Amino acid sequence: MKERDTTFTILSAIAMVLVMLGHLGYDLLTFGGLFPYYSYHVLIFVFISGYFYKPENEEHIGKYIIHKLKTLIIPYLVWNIIYGLITLLLHRFGFLIGEEFNIWNIIVAPFVGGHQFMYNATAWFVPALFMLEVCNIFARRVLRYFKLTNEWILFALYLMVGIFAVYMAIRGSVYDYYKIPGRIMVMAPLFGLGRVYQTKLQILNKVSPVIYIPVLFLINYLLVRTQGGLAYSVVWVTGFANGPLIPFVTAITGIMLWLCISRICSGFIDRFAIGERMPVKALKYFGNNTFSVMMHQLIVFMGIKEIF
């Protein structure tokens, strides 16, 4: 349990770093462009959410949704109001970034787009994840009625949903309000992958990184050579240049790569008992507070820019 928690804490921290590097436009950890951030980084958080999902929640759907409202939506809306007030104040001084401070942008816009006040735009993921988790628990409850509980089957169904969403996006049919279900559908396969990994694929933990990592690099190298650019946008549901399946392949290879690296780091920390040293404590703190980093990173960037 301790190793698993450390592994996923490190993975969360790495994912947050990758998101920030992507926003800054740096390619420091793309390994020469073989693993572009925008082919998997946001979906790491979806994978982690799926990994820690518990099927027993389906017995208490109302309780589950209330818990998610308390941990995700209420904190998000509180900060959305604060950022709305900041935007309102800055508009008085001639700043143009952000929409008007009104009921629509406070309550509805976060679920429609998430970029209403801009300074908290990177937190668009929070309402999207909430909607995905609600859809997931209802879908699983319905599928369970039809005796469909095998995680491989559920993953296959979620993958079909994601492929359909990408197919429709390529056709130009995912725009405006259609982006709301589009985001959820694109994210769904990686939530399912988290469950499959947790229940069926733990055997992969025994595969040596000396074999595991080169295989992942080989797959992405072949994809880059044959498919071209692998990056796409989950938030806008656009940029799918390589058909409806490849985006999920690259999401899986990217997630598996950093999961393996996180496991190596976790083993190193446990083996040498350095869990209480400052760099490791800072990494764990970062990994356990991704909500705050996701919510506030843009305002910090803006502040640094203003200083310089």
PDB file of C-alpha atoms in Angstrom:
ATOM      1  CA  MET A   1       0.000   0.000   0.000  1.00  0.00           C
ATOM      2  CA  LYS A   2       2.805   2.400   0.926  1.00  0.00           C
ATOM      3  CA  GLU A   3       4.674   1.788  -2.348  1.00  0.00           C
ATOM      4  CA  ARG A   4       1.473   2.203  -4.350  1.00  0.00           C
ATOM      5  CA  ASP A   5       0.623   5.481  -2.622  1.00  0.00           C
ATOM      6  CA  THR A   6       4.153   6.803  -3.134  1.00  0.00           C
ATOM      7  CA  THR A   7       4.117   5.721  -6.781  1.00  0.00           C
ATOM      8  CA  PHE A   8       0.873   7.509  -7.545  1.00  0.00           C
ATOM      9  CA  THR A   9       1.821  10.576  -5.529  1.00  0.00           C
ATOM     10  CA  ILE A  10       4.969  10.858  -7.645  1.00  0.00           C
ATOM     11  CA  LEU A  11       2.956  10.230 -10.811  1.00  0.00           C
ATOM     12  CA  SER A  12       0.550  13.040  -9.865  1.00  0.00           C
ATOM     13  CA  ALA A  13       3.463  15.398  -9.257  1.00  0.00           C
ATOM     14  CA  ILE A  14       5.083  14.468 -12.575  1.00  0.00           C
ATOM     15  CA  ALA A  15       1.783  14.960 -14.405  1.00  0.00           C
ATOM     16  CA  MET A  16       1.405  18.427 -12.903  1.00  0.00           C
ATOM     17  CA  VAL A  17       4.958  19.325 -13.943  1.00  0.00           C
ATOM     18  CA  LEU A  18       4.212  18.121 -17.476  1.00  0.00           C
ATOM     19  CA  VAL A  19       1.046  20.247 -17.605  1.00  0.00           C
ATOM     20  CA  MET A  20       2.987  23.339 -16.532  1.00  0.00           C
ATOM     21  CA  LEU A  21       5.801  22.642 -18.996  1.00  0.00           C
ATOM     22  CA  GLY A  22       3.195  22.289 -21.713  1.00  0.00           C
ATOM     23  CA  HIS A  23       1.663  25.657 -20.813  1.00  0.00           C
ATOM     24  CA  LEU A  24       5.108  27.238 -20.830  1.00  0.00           C
ATOM     25  CA  GLY A  25       5.956  25.708 -24.204  1.00  0.00           C
ATOM     26  CA  TYR A  26       9.025  23.801 -23.007  1.00  0.00           C
ATOM     27  CA  ASP A  27       9.948  20.389 -24.469  1.00  0.00           C
ATOM     28  CA  LEU A  28      12.243  19.345 -21.652  1.00  0.00           C
ATOM     29  CA  LEU A  29      10.621  15.982 -20.971  1.00  0.00           C
ATOM     30  CA  THR A  30       9.231  14.949 -24.347  1.00  0.00           C
ATOM     31  CA  PHE A  31      12.296  12.793 -25.109  1.00  0.00           C
ATOM     32  CA  GLY A  32      13.001  14.435 -28.430  1.00  0.00           C
ATOM     33  CA  GLY A  33       9.332  14.804 -29.290  1.00  0.00           C
ATOM     34  CA  LEU A  34       8.554  11.097 -28.951  1.00  0.00           C
ATOM     35  CA  PHE A  35       6.207  11.740 -26.032  1.00  0.00           C
ATOM     36  CA  PRO A  36       4.620  15.180 -26.559  1.00  0.00           C
ATOM     37  CA  TYR A  37       2.853  16.390 -23.425  1.00  0.00           C
ATOM     38  CA  TYR A  38      -0.416  17.023 -25.196  1.00  0.00           C
ATOM     39  CA  SER A  39      -0.787  13.381 -26.146  1.00  0.00           C
ATOM     40  CA  TYR A  40      -1.299  12.218 -22.558  1.00  0.00           C
ATOM     41  CA  HIS A  41      -0.474  14.638 -19.701  1.00  0.00           C
ATOM     42  CA  VAL A  42      -4.025  15.654 -18.678  1.00  0.00           C
ATOM     43  CA  LEU A  43      -5.200  12.077 -19.123  1.00  0.00           C
ATOM     44  CA  ILE A  44      -2.763  10.894 -16.444  1.00  0.00           C
ATOM     45  CA  PHE A  45      -5.103  12.438 -13.871  1.00  0.00           C
ATOM     46  CA  VAL A  46      -8.061  10.611 -15.425  1.00  0.00           C
ATOM     47  CA  PHE A  47      -6.107   7.340 -15.261  1.00  0.00           C
ATOM     48  CA  ILE A  48      -5.308   7.935 -11.582  1.00  0.00           C
ATOM     49  CA  SER A  49      -8.970   8.676 -10.832  1.00  0.00           C
ATOM     50  CA  GLY A  50      -9.972   5.421 -12.510  1.00  0.00           C
ATOM     51  CA  TYR A  51      -7.305   3.508 -10.625  1.00  0.00           C
ATOM     52  CA  PHE A  52      -8.668   4.594  -7.255  1.00  0.00           C
ATOM     53  CA  TYR A  53     -12.339   4.216  -8.166  1.00  0.00           C
ATOM     54  CA  LYS A  54     -14.147   1.701  -5.947  1.00  0.00           C
ATOM     55  CA  PRO A  55     -17.058  -0.337  -7.407  1.00  0.00           C
ATOM     56  CA  GLU A  56     -18.764  -0.354  -3.995  1.00  0.00           C
ATOM     57  CA  ASN A  57     -19.555   3.321  -4.619  1.00  0.00           C
ATOM     58  CA  GLU A  58     -22.273   2.070  -6.960  1.00  0.00           C
ATOM     59  CA  GLU A  59     -24.273   0.978  -3.922  1.00  0.00           C
ATOM     60  CA  HIS A  60     -24.411   4.568  -2.679  1.00  0.00           C
ATOM     61  CA  ILE A  61     -24.513   6.780  -5.764  1.00  0.00           C
ATOM     62  CA  GLY A  62     -25.981   9.779  -3.964  1.00  0.00           C
ATOM     63  CA  LYS A  63     -23.301   9.636  -1.277  1.00  0.00           C
ATOM     64  CA  TYR A  64     -20.605   9.330  -3.947  1.00  0.00           C
ATOM     65  CA  ILE A  65     -21.850  12.375  -5.876  1.00  0.00           C
ATOM     66  CA  ILE A  66     -22.137  14.463  -2.695  1.00  0.00           C
ATOM     67  CA  HIS A  67     -18.557  13.522  -1.811  1.00  0.00           C
ATOM     68  CA  LYS A  68     -17.375  14.595  -5.256  1.00  0.00           C
ATOM     69  CA  LEU A  69     -19.310  17.850  -4.969  1.00  0.00           C
ATOM     70  CA  LYS A  70     -17.605  18.570  -1.649  1.00  0.00           C
ATOM     71  CA  THR A  71     -14.090  17.687  -2.813  1.00  0.00           C
ATOM     72  CA  LEU A  72     -14.171  18.977  -6.394  1.00  0.00           C
ATOM     73  CA  ILE A  73     -17.027  21.289  -7.331  1.00  0.00           C
ATOM     74  CA  ILE A  74     -17.583  23.372  -4.192  1.00  0.00           C
ATOM     75  CA  PRO A  75     -13.866  24.271  -3.830  1.00  0.00           C
ATOM     76  CA  TYR A  76     -13.753  24.980  -7.555  1.00  0.00           C
ATOM     77  CA  LEU A  77     -16.790  27.284  -7.427  1.00  0.00           C
ATOM     78  CA  VAL A  78     -15.433  29.143  -4.393  1.00  0.00           C
ATOM     79  CA  TRP A  79     -12.192  29.852  -6.223  1.00  0.00           C
ATOM     80  CA  ASN A  80     -14.118  30.656  -9.392  1.00  0.00           C
ATOM     81  CA  ILE A  81     -15.944  33.421  -7.490  1.00  0.00           C
ATOM     82  CA  ILE A  82     -12.644  34.715  -6.111  1.00  0.00           C
ATOM     83  CA  TYR A  83     -11.079  34.793  -9.567  1.00  0.00           C
ATOM     84  CA  GLY A  84     -14.227  36.404 -10.921  1.00  0.00           C
ATOM     85  CA  LEU A  85     -13.851  39.201  -8.375  1.00  0.00           C
ATOM     86  CA  ILE A  86     -10.170  39.560  -9.267  1.00  0.00           C
ATOM     87  CA  THR A  87     -11.135  39.825 -12.944  1.00  0.00           C
ATOM     88  CA  LEU A  88     -13.831  42.387 -12.105  1.00  0.00           C
ATOM     89  CA  LEU A  89     -11.274  44.479 -10.210  1.00  0.00           C
ATOM     90  CA  LEU A  90      -8.696  44.237 -12.991  1.00  0.00           C
ATOM     91  CA  HIS A  91     -11.301  45.302 -15.559  1.00  0.00           C
ATOM     92  CA  ARG A  92     -11.637  48.538 -13.570  1.00  0.00           C
ATOM     93  CA  PHE A  93      -7.942  49.172 -14.225  1.00  0.00           C
ATOM     94  CA  GLY A  94      -8.155  48.527 -17.961  1.00  0.00           C
ATOM     95  CA  PHE A  95      -7.283  44.825 -18.115  1.00  0.00           C
ATOM     96  CA  LEU A  96      -9.295  42.941 -20.725  1.00  0.00           C
ATOM     97  CA  ILE A  97      -8.567  39.322 -19.819  1.00  0.00           C
ATOM     98  CA  GLY A  98     -11.572  37.345 -18.601  1.00  0.00           C
ATOM     99  CA  GLU A  99     -15.336  37.525 -19.047  1.00  0.00           C
ATOM    100  CA  GLU A 100     -17.895  39.497 -17.074  1.00  0.00           C
ATOM    101  CA  PHE A 101     -18.608  38.623 -13.455  1.00  0.00           C
ATOM    102  CA  ASN A 102     -22.146  37.221 -13.618  1.00  0.00           C
ATOM    103  CA  ILE A 103     -24.180  34.136 -12.679  1.00  0.00           C
ATOM    104  CA  TRP A 104     -23.513  32.401 -15.994  1.00  0.00           C
ATOM    105  CA  ASN A 105     -19.737  32.662 -15.655  1.00  0.00           C
ATOM    106  CA  ILE A 106     -19.830  31.762 -11.984  1.00  0.00           C
ATOM    107  CA  ILE A 107     -21.984  28.633 -12.178  1.00  0.00           C
ATOM    108  CA  VAL A 108     -22.641  27.497 -15.766  1.00  0.00           C
ATOM    109  CA  ALA A 109     -19.537  28.447 -17.768  1.00  0.00           C
ATOM    110  CA  PRO A 110     -17.205  26.182 -15.718  1.00  0.00           C
ATOM    111  CA  PHE A 111     -19.124  23.147 -17.015  1.00  0.00           C
ATOM    112  CA  VAL A 112     -19.440  24.508 -20.541  1.00  0.00           C
ATOM    113  CA  GLY A 113     -15.879  25.637 -21.143  1.00  0.00           C
ATOM    114  CA  GLY A 114     -13.930  26.497 -18.002  1.00  0.00           C
ATOM    115  CA  HIS A 115     -12.065  29.502 -19.375  1.00  0.00           C
ATOM    116  CA  GLN A 116     -14.479  32.169 -18.151  1.00  0.00           C
ATOM    117  CA  PHE A 117     -12.064  34.210 -16.031  1.00  0.00           C
ATOM    118  CA  MET A 118      -8.852  32.972 -17.698  1.00  0.00           C
ATOM    119  CA  TYR A 119      -6.678  33.317 -14.599  1.00  0.00           C
ATOM    120  CA  ASN A 120      -8.065  29.974 -13.426  1.00  0.00           C
ATOM    121  CA  ALA A 121      -8.460  28.530 -16.932  1.00  0.00           C
ATOM    122  CA  THR A 122      -6.194  25.544 -16.294  1.00  0.00           C
ATOM    123  CA  ALA A 123      -8.741  24.291 -13.753  1.00  0.00           C
ATOM    124  CA  TRP A 124     -11.234  23.522 -16.570  1.00  0.00           C
ATOM    125  CA  PHE A 125     -10.327  19.911 -15.872  1.00  0.00           C
ATOM    126  CA  VAL A 126     -12.053  19.834 -12.466  1.00  0.00           C
ATOM    127  CA  PRO A 127     -15.683  20.174 -13.648  1.00  0.00           C
ATOM    128  CA  ALA A 128     -14.903  17.903 -16.600  1.00  0.00           C
ATOM    129  CA  LEU A 129     -13.560  15.203 -14.279  1.00  0.00           C
ATOM    130  CA  PHE A 130     -16.591  15.565 -12.024  1.00  0.00           C
ATOM    131  CA  MET A 131     -18.966  15.076 -14.966  1.00  0.00           C
ATOM    132  CA  LEU A 132     -16.949  12.062 -16.132  1.00  0.00           C
ATOM    133  CA  GLU A 133     -17.064  10.459 -12.689  1.00  0.00           C
ATOM    134  CA  VAL A 134     -20.832  10.993 -12.435  1.00  0.00           C
ATOM    135  CA  CYS A 135     -21.368   9.519 -15.913  1.00  0.00           C
ATOM    136  CA  ASN A 136     -19.082   6.626 -15.023  1.00  0.00           C
ATOM    137  CA  ILE A 137     -20.910   5.586 -11.875  1.00  0.00           C
ATOM    138  CA  PHE A 138     -24.327   5.725 -13.542  1.00  0.00           C
ATOM    139  CA  ALA A 139     -23.038   3.836 -16.594  1.00  0.00           C
ATOM    140  CA  ARG A 140     -21.507   1.127 -14.422  1.00  0.00           C
ATOM    141  CA  ARG A 141     -24.696   0.785 -12.399  1.00  0.00           C
ATOM    142  CA  VAL A 142     -26.730   0.309 -15.595  1.00  0.00           C
ATOM    143  CA  LEU A 143     -24.198  -2.083 -17.153  1.00  0.00           C
ATOM    144  CA  ARG A 144     -24.130  -4.104 -13.952  1.00  0.00           C
ATOM    145  CA  TYR A 145     -27.856  -4.677 -14.393  1.00  0.00           C
ATOM    146  CA  PHE A 146     -26.975  -6.444 -17.663  1.00  0.00           C
ATOM    147  CA  LYS A 147     -24.231  -8.471 -15.933  1.00  0.00           C
ATOM    148  CA  LEU A 148     -21.489  -6.430 -17.623  1.00  0.00           C
ATOM    149  CA  THR A 149     -18.971  -6.064 -14.823  1.00  0.00           C
ATOM    150  CA  ASN A 150     -15.756  -7.389 -16.361  1.00  0.00           C
ATOM    151  CA  GLU A 151     -13.267  -4.512 -16.443  1.00  0.00           C
ATOM    152  CA  TRP A 152     -11.910  -5.528 -19.847  1.00  0.00           C
ATOM    153  CA  ILE A 153     -15.398  -5.339 -21.334  1.00  0.00           C
ATOM    154  CA  LEU A 154     -16.062  -1.999 -19.662  1.00  0.00           C
ATOM    155  CA  PHE A 155     -12.748  -0.642 -20.928  1.00  0.00           C
ATOM    156  CA  ALA A 156     -13.607  -1.819 -24.446  1.00  0.00           C
ATOM    157  CA  LEU A 157     -16.973  -0.035 -24.254  1.00  0.00           C
ATOM    158  CA  TYR A 158     -15.346   3.161 -22.962  1.00  0.00           C
ATOM    159  CA  LEU A 159     -12.738   2.931 -25.706  1.00  0.00           C
ATOM    160  CA  MET A 160     -15.475   2.642 -28.330  1.00  0.00           C
ATOM    161  CA  VAL A 161     -17.108   5.760 -26.874  1.00  0.00           C
ATOM    162  CA  GLY A 162     -13.784   7.632 -27.030  1.00  0.00           C
ATOM    163  CA  ILE A 163     -13.063   6.521 -30.584  1.00  0.00           C
ATOM    164  CA  PHE A 164     -16.524   7.671 -31.650  1.00  0.00           C
ATOM    165  CA  ALA A 165     -15.937  11.100 -30.069  1.00  0.00           C
ATOM    166  CA  VAL A 166     -12.607  11.520 -31.864  1.00  0.00           C
ATOM    167  CA  TYR A 167     -14.152  10.351 -35.125  1.00  0.00           C
ATOM    168  CA  MET A 168     -16.899  12.962 -34.804  1.00  0.00           C
ATOM    169  CA  ALA A 169     -14.321  15.609 -33.877  1.00  0.00           C
ATOM    170  CA  ILE A 170     -12.291  14.830 -37.003  1.00  0.00           C
ATOM    171  CA  ARG A 171     -15.472  15.243 -39.023  1.00  0.00           C
ATOM    172  CA  GLY A 172     -15.963  18.686 -37.488  1.00  0.00           C
ATOM    173  CA  SER A 173     -19.067  17.714 -35.542  1.00  0.00           C
ATOM    174  CA  VAL A 174     -17.710  18.488 -32.056  1.00  0.00           C
ATOM    175  CA  TYR A 175     -17.988  22.231 -31.461  1.00  0.00           C
ATOM    176  CA  ASP A 176     -19.593  24.745 -29.081  1.00  0.00           C
ATOM    177  CA  TYR A 177     -21.693  22.846 -26.518  1.00  0.00           C
ATOM    178  CA  TYR A 178     -20.880  19.524 -28.180  1.00  0.00           C
ATOM    179  CA  LYS A 179     -17.421  19.868 -26.658  1.00  0.00           C
ATOM    180  CA  ILE A 180     -18.906  19.083 -23.236  1.00  0.00           C
ATOM    181  CA  PRO A 181     -19.803  15.446 -24.023  1.00  0.00           C
ATOM    182  CA  GLY A 182     -16.782  15.350 -26.336  1.00  0.00           C
ATOM    183  CA  ARG A 183     -14.359  15.938 -23.463  1.00  0.00           C
ATOM    184  CA  ILE A 184     -16.051  13.367 -21.271  1.00  0.00           C
ATOM    185  CA  MET A 185     -16.073  10.755 -24.032  1.00  0.00           C
ATOM    186  CA  VAL A 186     -12.388  11.293 -24.882  1.00  0.00           C
ATOM    187  CA  MET A 187     -11.445  11.023 -21.209  1.00  0.00           C
ATOM    188  CA  ALA A 188     -13.561   7.926 -20.522  1.00  0.00           C
ATOM    189  CA  PRO A 189     -11.185   5.249 -21.961  1.00  0.00           C
ATOM    190  CA  LEU A 190      -8.361   6.377 -19.680  1.00  0.00           C
ATOM    191  CA  PHE A 191     -10.645   6.187 -16.653  1.00  0.00           C
ATOM    192  CA  GLY A 192     -11.455   2.636 -17.733  1.00  0.00           C
ATOM    193  CA  LEU A 193      -7.749   1.940 -18.213  1.00  0.00           C
ATOM    194  CA  GLY A 194      -7.131   2.937 -14.605  1.00  0.00           C
ATOM    195  CA  ARG A 195      -9.615   0.312 -13.462  1.00  0.00           C
ATOM    196  CA  VAL A 196      -8.149  -2.324 -15.787  1.00  0.00           C
ATOM    197  CA  TYR A 197      -4.655  -1.602 -14.541  1.00  0.00           C
ATOM    198  CA  GLN A 198      -5.749  -1.755 -10.909  1.00  0.00           C
ATOM    199  CA  THR A 199      -7.625  -5.054 -11.298  1.00  0.00           C
ATOM    200  CA  LYS A 200      -5.978  -6.901 -14.204  1.00  0.00           C
ATOM    201  CA  LEU A 201      -2.570  -5.514 -15.082  1.00  0.00           C
ATOM    202  CA  GLN A 202      -0.631  -5.429 -11.824  1.00  0.00           C
ATOM    203  CA  ILE A 203       1.512  -8.201 -13.340  1.00  0.00           C
ATOM    204  CA  LEU A 204       3.164  -5.487 -15.441  1.00  0.00           C
ATOM    205  CA  ASN A 205       4.799  -4.237 -12.240  1.00  0.00           C
ATOM    206  CA  LYS A 206       7.017  -7.318 -12.403  1.00  0.00           C
ATOM    207  CA  VAL A 207       8.322  -6.541 -15.891  1.00  0.00           C
ATOM    208  CA  SER A 208      11.835  -5.125 -15.803  1.00  0.00           C
ATOM    209  CA  PRO A 209      12.086  -1.441 -16.792  1.00  0.00           C
ATOM    210  CA  VAL A 210      15.027  -2.479 -18.980  1.00  0.00           C
ATOM    211  CA  ILE A 211      12.449  -4.200 -21.213  1.00  0.00           C
ATOM    212  CA  TYR A 212       9.363  -2.141 -20.452  1.00  0.00           C
ATOM    213  CA  ILE A 213      10.666   1.357 -21.201  1.00  0.00           C
ATOM    214  CA  PRO A 214      12.452   0.523 -24.510  1.00  0.00           C
ATOM    215  CA  VAL A 215       9.260  -1.129 -25.795  1.00  0.00           C
ATOM    216  CA  LEU A 216       7.285   2.050 -25.077  1.00  0.00           C
ATOM    217  CA  PHE A 217       9.938   4.163 -26.800  1.00  0.00           C
ATOM    218  CA  LEU A 218       9.895   1.846 -29.803  1.00  0.00           C
ATOM    219  CA  ILE A 219       6.111   2.098 -30.113  1.00  0.00           C
ATOM    220  CA  ASN A 220       6.145   5.889 -30.033  1.00  0.00           C
ATOM    221  CA  TYR A 221       9.149   6.077 -32.350  1.00  0.00           C
ATOM    222  CA  LEU A 222       7.267   4.018 -34.932  1.00  0.00           C
ATOM    223  CA  LEU A 223       4.183   6.198 -34.451  1.00  0.00           C
ATOM    224  CA  VAL A 224       6.163   9.391 -34.939  1.00  0.00           C
ATOM    225  CA  ARG A 225       7.810   7.984 -38.055  1.00  0.00           C
ATOM    226  CA  THR A 226       4.548   6.754 -39.575  1.00  0.00           C
ATOM    227  CA  GLN A 227       1.897   9.080 -38.164  1.00  0.00           C
ATOM    228  CA  GLY A 228       3.622  12.427 -37.693  1.00  0.00           C
ATOM    229  CA  GLY A 229       2.668  14.752 -34.844  1.00  0.00           C
ATOM    230  CA  LEU A 230       1.032  12.980 -31.927  1.00  0.00           C
ATOM    231  CA  ALA A 231      -0.193  15.946 -29.884  1.00  0.00           C
ATOM    232  CA  TYR A 232      -3.882  16.807 -29.601  1.00  0.00           C
ATOM    233  CA  SER A 233      -6.150  18.854 -27.352  1.00  0.00           C
ATOM    234  CA  VAL A 234      -8.471  17.194 -24.854  1.00  0.00           C
ATOM    235  CA  VAL A 235      -9.860  20.507 -23.649  1.00  0.00           C
ATOM    236  CA  TRP A 236     -10.879  21.668 -27.138  1.00  0.00           C
ATOM    237  CA  VAL A 237     -11.405  18.149 -28.535  1.00  0.00           C
ATOM    238  CA  THR A 238      -9.314  19.026 -31.592  1.00  0.00           C
ATOM    239  CA  GLY A 239      -5.997  18.222 -33.264  1.00  0.00           C
ATOM    240  CA  PHE A 240      -6.610  14.550 -33.975  1.00  0.00           C
ATOM    241  CA  ALA A 241      -4.390  14.261 -37.039  1.00  0.00           C
ATOM    242  CA  ASN A 242      -3.887  10.488 -37.003  1.00  0.00           C
ATOM    243  CA  GLY A 243      -7.350   8.986 -36.942  1.00  0.00           C
ATOM    244  CA  PRO A 244      -9.594   8.015 -34.016  1.00  0.00           C
ATOM    245  CA  LEU A 245      -7.448   5.268 -32.442  1.00  0.00           C
ATOM    246  CA  ILE A 246      -3.874   6.614 -32.313  1.00  0.00           C
ATOM    247  CA  PRO A 247      -4.670   9.313 -29.686  1.00  0.00           C
ATOM    248  CA  PHE A 248      -5.565   6.587 -27.203  1.00  0.00           C
ATOM    249  CA  VAL A 249      -2.483   4.544 -28.066  1.00  0.00           C
ATOM    250  CA  THR A 250      -0.219   7.516 -27.360  1.00  0.00           C
ATOM    251  CA  ALA A 251      -2.155   8.337 -24.185  1.00  0.00           C
ATOM    252  CA  ILE A 252      -1.556   4.796 -22.963  1.00  0.00           C
ATOM    253  CA  THR A 253       2.150   4.736 -23.847  1.00  0.00           C
ATOM    254  CA  GLY A 254       2.728   8.127 -22.220  1.00  0.00           C
ATOM    255  CA  ILE A 255       0.914   7.143 -19.040  1.00  0.00           C
ATOM    256  CA  MET A 256       2.650   3.765 -18.843  1.00  0.00           C
ATOM    257  CA  LEU A 257       6.062   5.397 -19.313  1.00  0.00           C
ATOM    258  CA  TRP A 258       5.654   7.822 -16.435  1.00  0.00           C
ATOM    259  CA  LEU A 259       3.958   5.226 -14.260  1.00  0.00           C
ATOM    260  CA  CYS A 260       7.011   3.018 -14.682  1.00  0.00           C
ATOM    261  CA  ILE A 261       9.340   5.933 -13.898  1.00  0.00           C
ATOM    262  CA  SER A 262       7.239   6.787 -10.834  1.00  0.00           C
ATOM    263  CA  ARG A 263       7.476   3.199  -9.637  1.00  0.00           C
ATOM    264  CA  ILE A 264      11.270   3.271 -10.036  1.00  0.00           C
ATOM    265  CA  CYS A 265      11.437   6.513  -8.041  1.00  0.00           C
ATOM    266  CA  SER A 266       9.142   5.072  -5.364  1.00  0.00           C
ATOM    267  CA  GLY A 267      11.342   1.991  -5.009  1.00  0.00           C
ATOM    268  CA  PHE A 268      14.439   4.185  -4.781  1.00  0.00           C
ATOM    269  CA  ILE A 269      12.853   6.326  -2.056  1.00  0.00           C
ATOM    270  CA  ASP A 270      11.762   3.298  -0.038  1.00  0.00           C
ATOM    271  CA  ARG A 271      15.010   1.391  -0.495  1.00  0.00           C
ATOM    272  CA  PHE A 272      17.236   4.219   0.680  1.00  0.00           C
ATOM    273  CA  ALA A 273      14.774   5.530   3.284  1.00  0.00           C
ATOM    274  CA  ILE A 274      14.882   9.099   2.004  1.00  0.00           C
ATOM    275  CA  GLY A 275      11.159   9.728   2.233  1.00  0.00           C
ATOM    276  CA  GLU A 276      11.591  12.416   4.884  1.00  0.00           C
ATOM    277  CA  ARG A 277      14.282  14.397   3.109  1.00  0.00           C
ATOM    278  CA  MET A 278      13.258  17.823   1.914  1.00  0.00           C
ATOM    279  CA  PRO A 279      13.299  17.219  -1.893  1.00  0.00           C
ATOM    280  CA  VAL A 280      11.185  14.087  -1.507  1.00  0.00           C
ATOM    281  CA  LYS A 281       8.811  15.773   0.952  1.00  0.00           C
ATOM    282  CA  ALA A 282       8.438  18.658  -1.495  1.00  0.00           C
ATOM    283  CA  LEU A 283       7.688  16.209  -4.328  1.00  0.00           C
ATOM    284  CA  LYS A 284       5.058  14.436  -2.226  1.00  0.00           C
ATOM    285  CA  TYR A 285       3.510  17.732  -1.172  1.00  0.00           C
ATOM    286  CA  PHE A 286       3.328  18.766  -4.815  1.00  0.00           C
ATOM    287  CA  GLY A 287       1.758  15.449  -5.789  1.00  0.00           C
ATOM    288  CA  ASN A 288      -0.817  15.639  -3.003  1.00  0.00           C
ATOM    289  CA  ASN A 289      -1.887  19.196  -3.844  1.00  0.00           C
ATOM    290  CA  THR A 290      -2.435  19.045  -7.587  1.00  0.00           C
ATOM    291  CA  PHE A 291      -5.840  20.751  -7.240  1.00  0.00           C
ATOM    292  CA  SER A 292      -4.166  23.909  -5.913  1.00  0.00           C
ATOM    293  CA  VAL A 293      -1.431  23.833  -8.540  1.00  0.00           C
ATOM    294  CA  MET A 294      -3.960  23.320 -11.313  1.00  0.00           C
ATOM    295  CA  MET A 295      -6.149  26.129 -10.007  1.00  0.00           C
ATOM    296  CA  HIS A 296      -3.498  28.771  -9.386  1.00  0.00           C
ATOM    297  CA  GLN A 297      -0.648  28.195 -11.831  1.00  0.00           C
ATOM    298  CA  LEU A 298      -1.744  30.818 -14.358  1.00  0.00           C
ATOM    299  CA  ILE A 299      -2.080  33.609 -11.812  1.00  0.00           C
ATOM    300  CA  VAL A 300       1.407  32.718 -10.557  1.00  0.00           C
ATOM    301  CA  PHE A 301       2.748  32.854 -14.127  1.00  0.00           C
ATOM    302  CA  MET A 302       1.079  36.234 -14.599  1.00  0.00           C
ATOM    303  CA  GLY A 303       2.584  37.502 -11.355  1.00  0.00           C
ATOM    304  CA  ILE A 304       6.074  36.411 -12.358  1.00  0.00           C
ATOM    305  CA  LYS A 305       5.650  38.086 -15.737  1.00  0.00           C
ATOM    306  CA  GLU A 306       4.526  41.290 -14.024  1.00  0.00           C
ATOM    307  CA  ILE A 307       7.589  41.258 -11.753  1.00  0.00           C
ATOM    308  CA  PHE A 308       9.986  40.913 -14.665  1.00  0.00           C
TER     309      PHE A 308
END
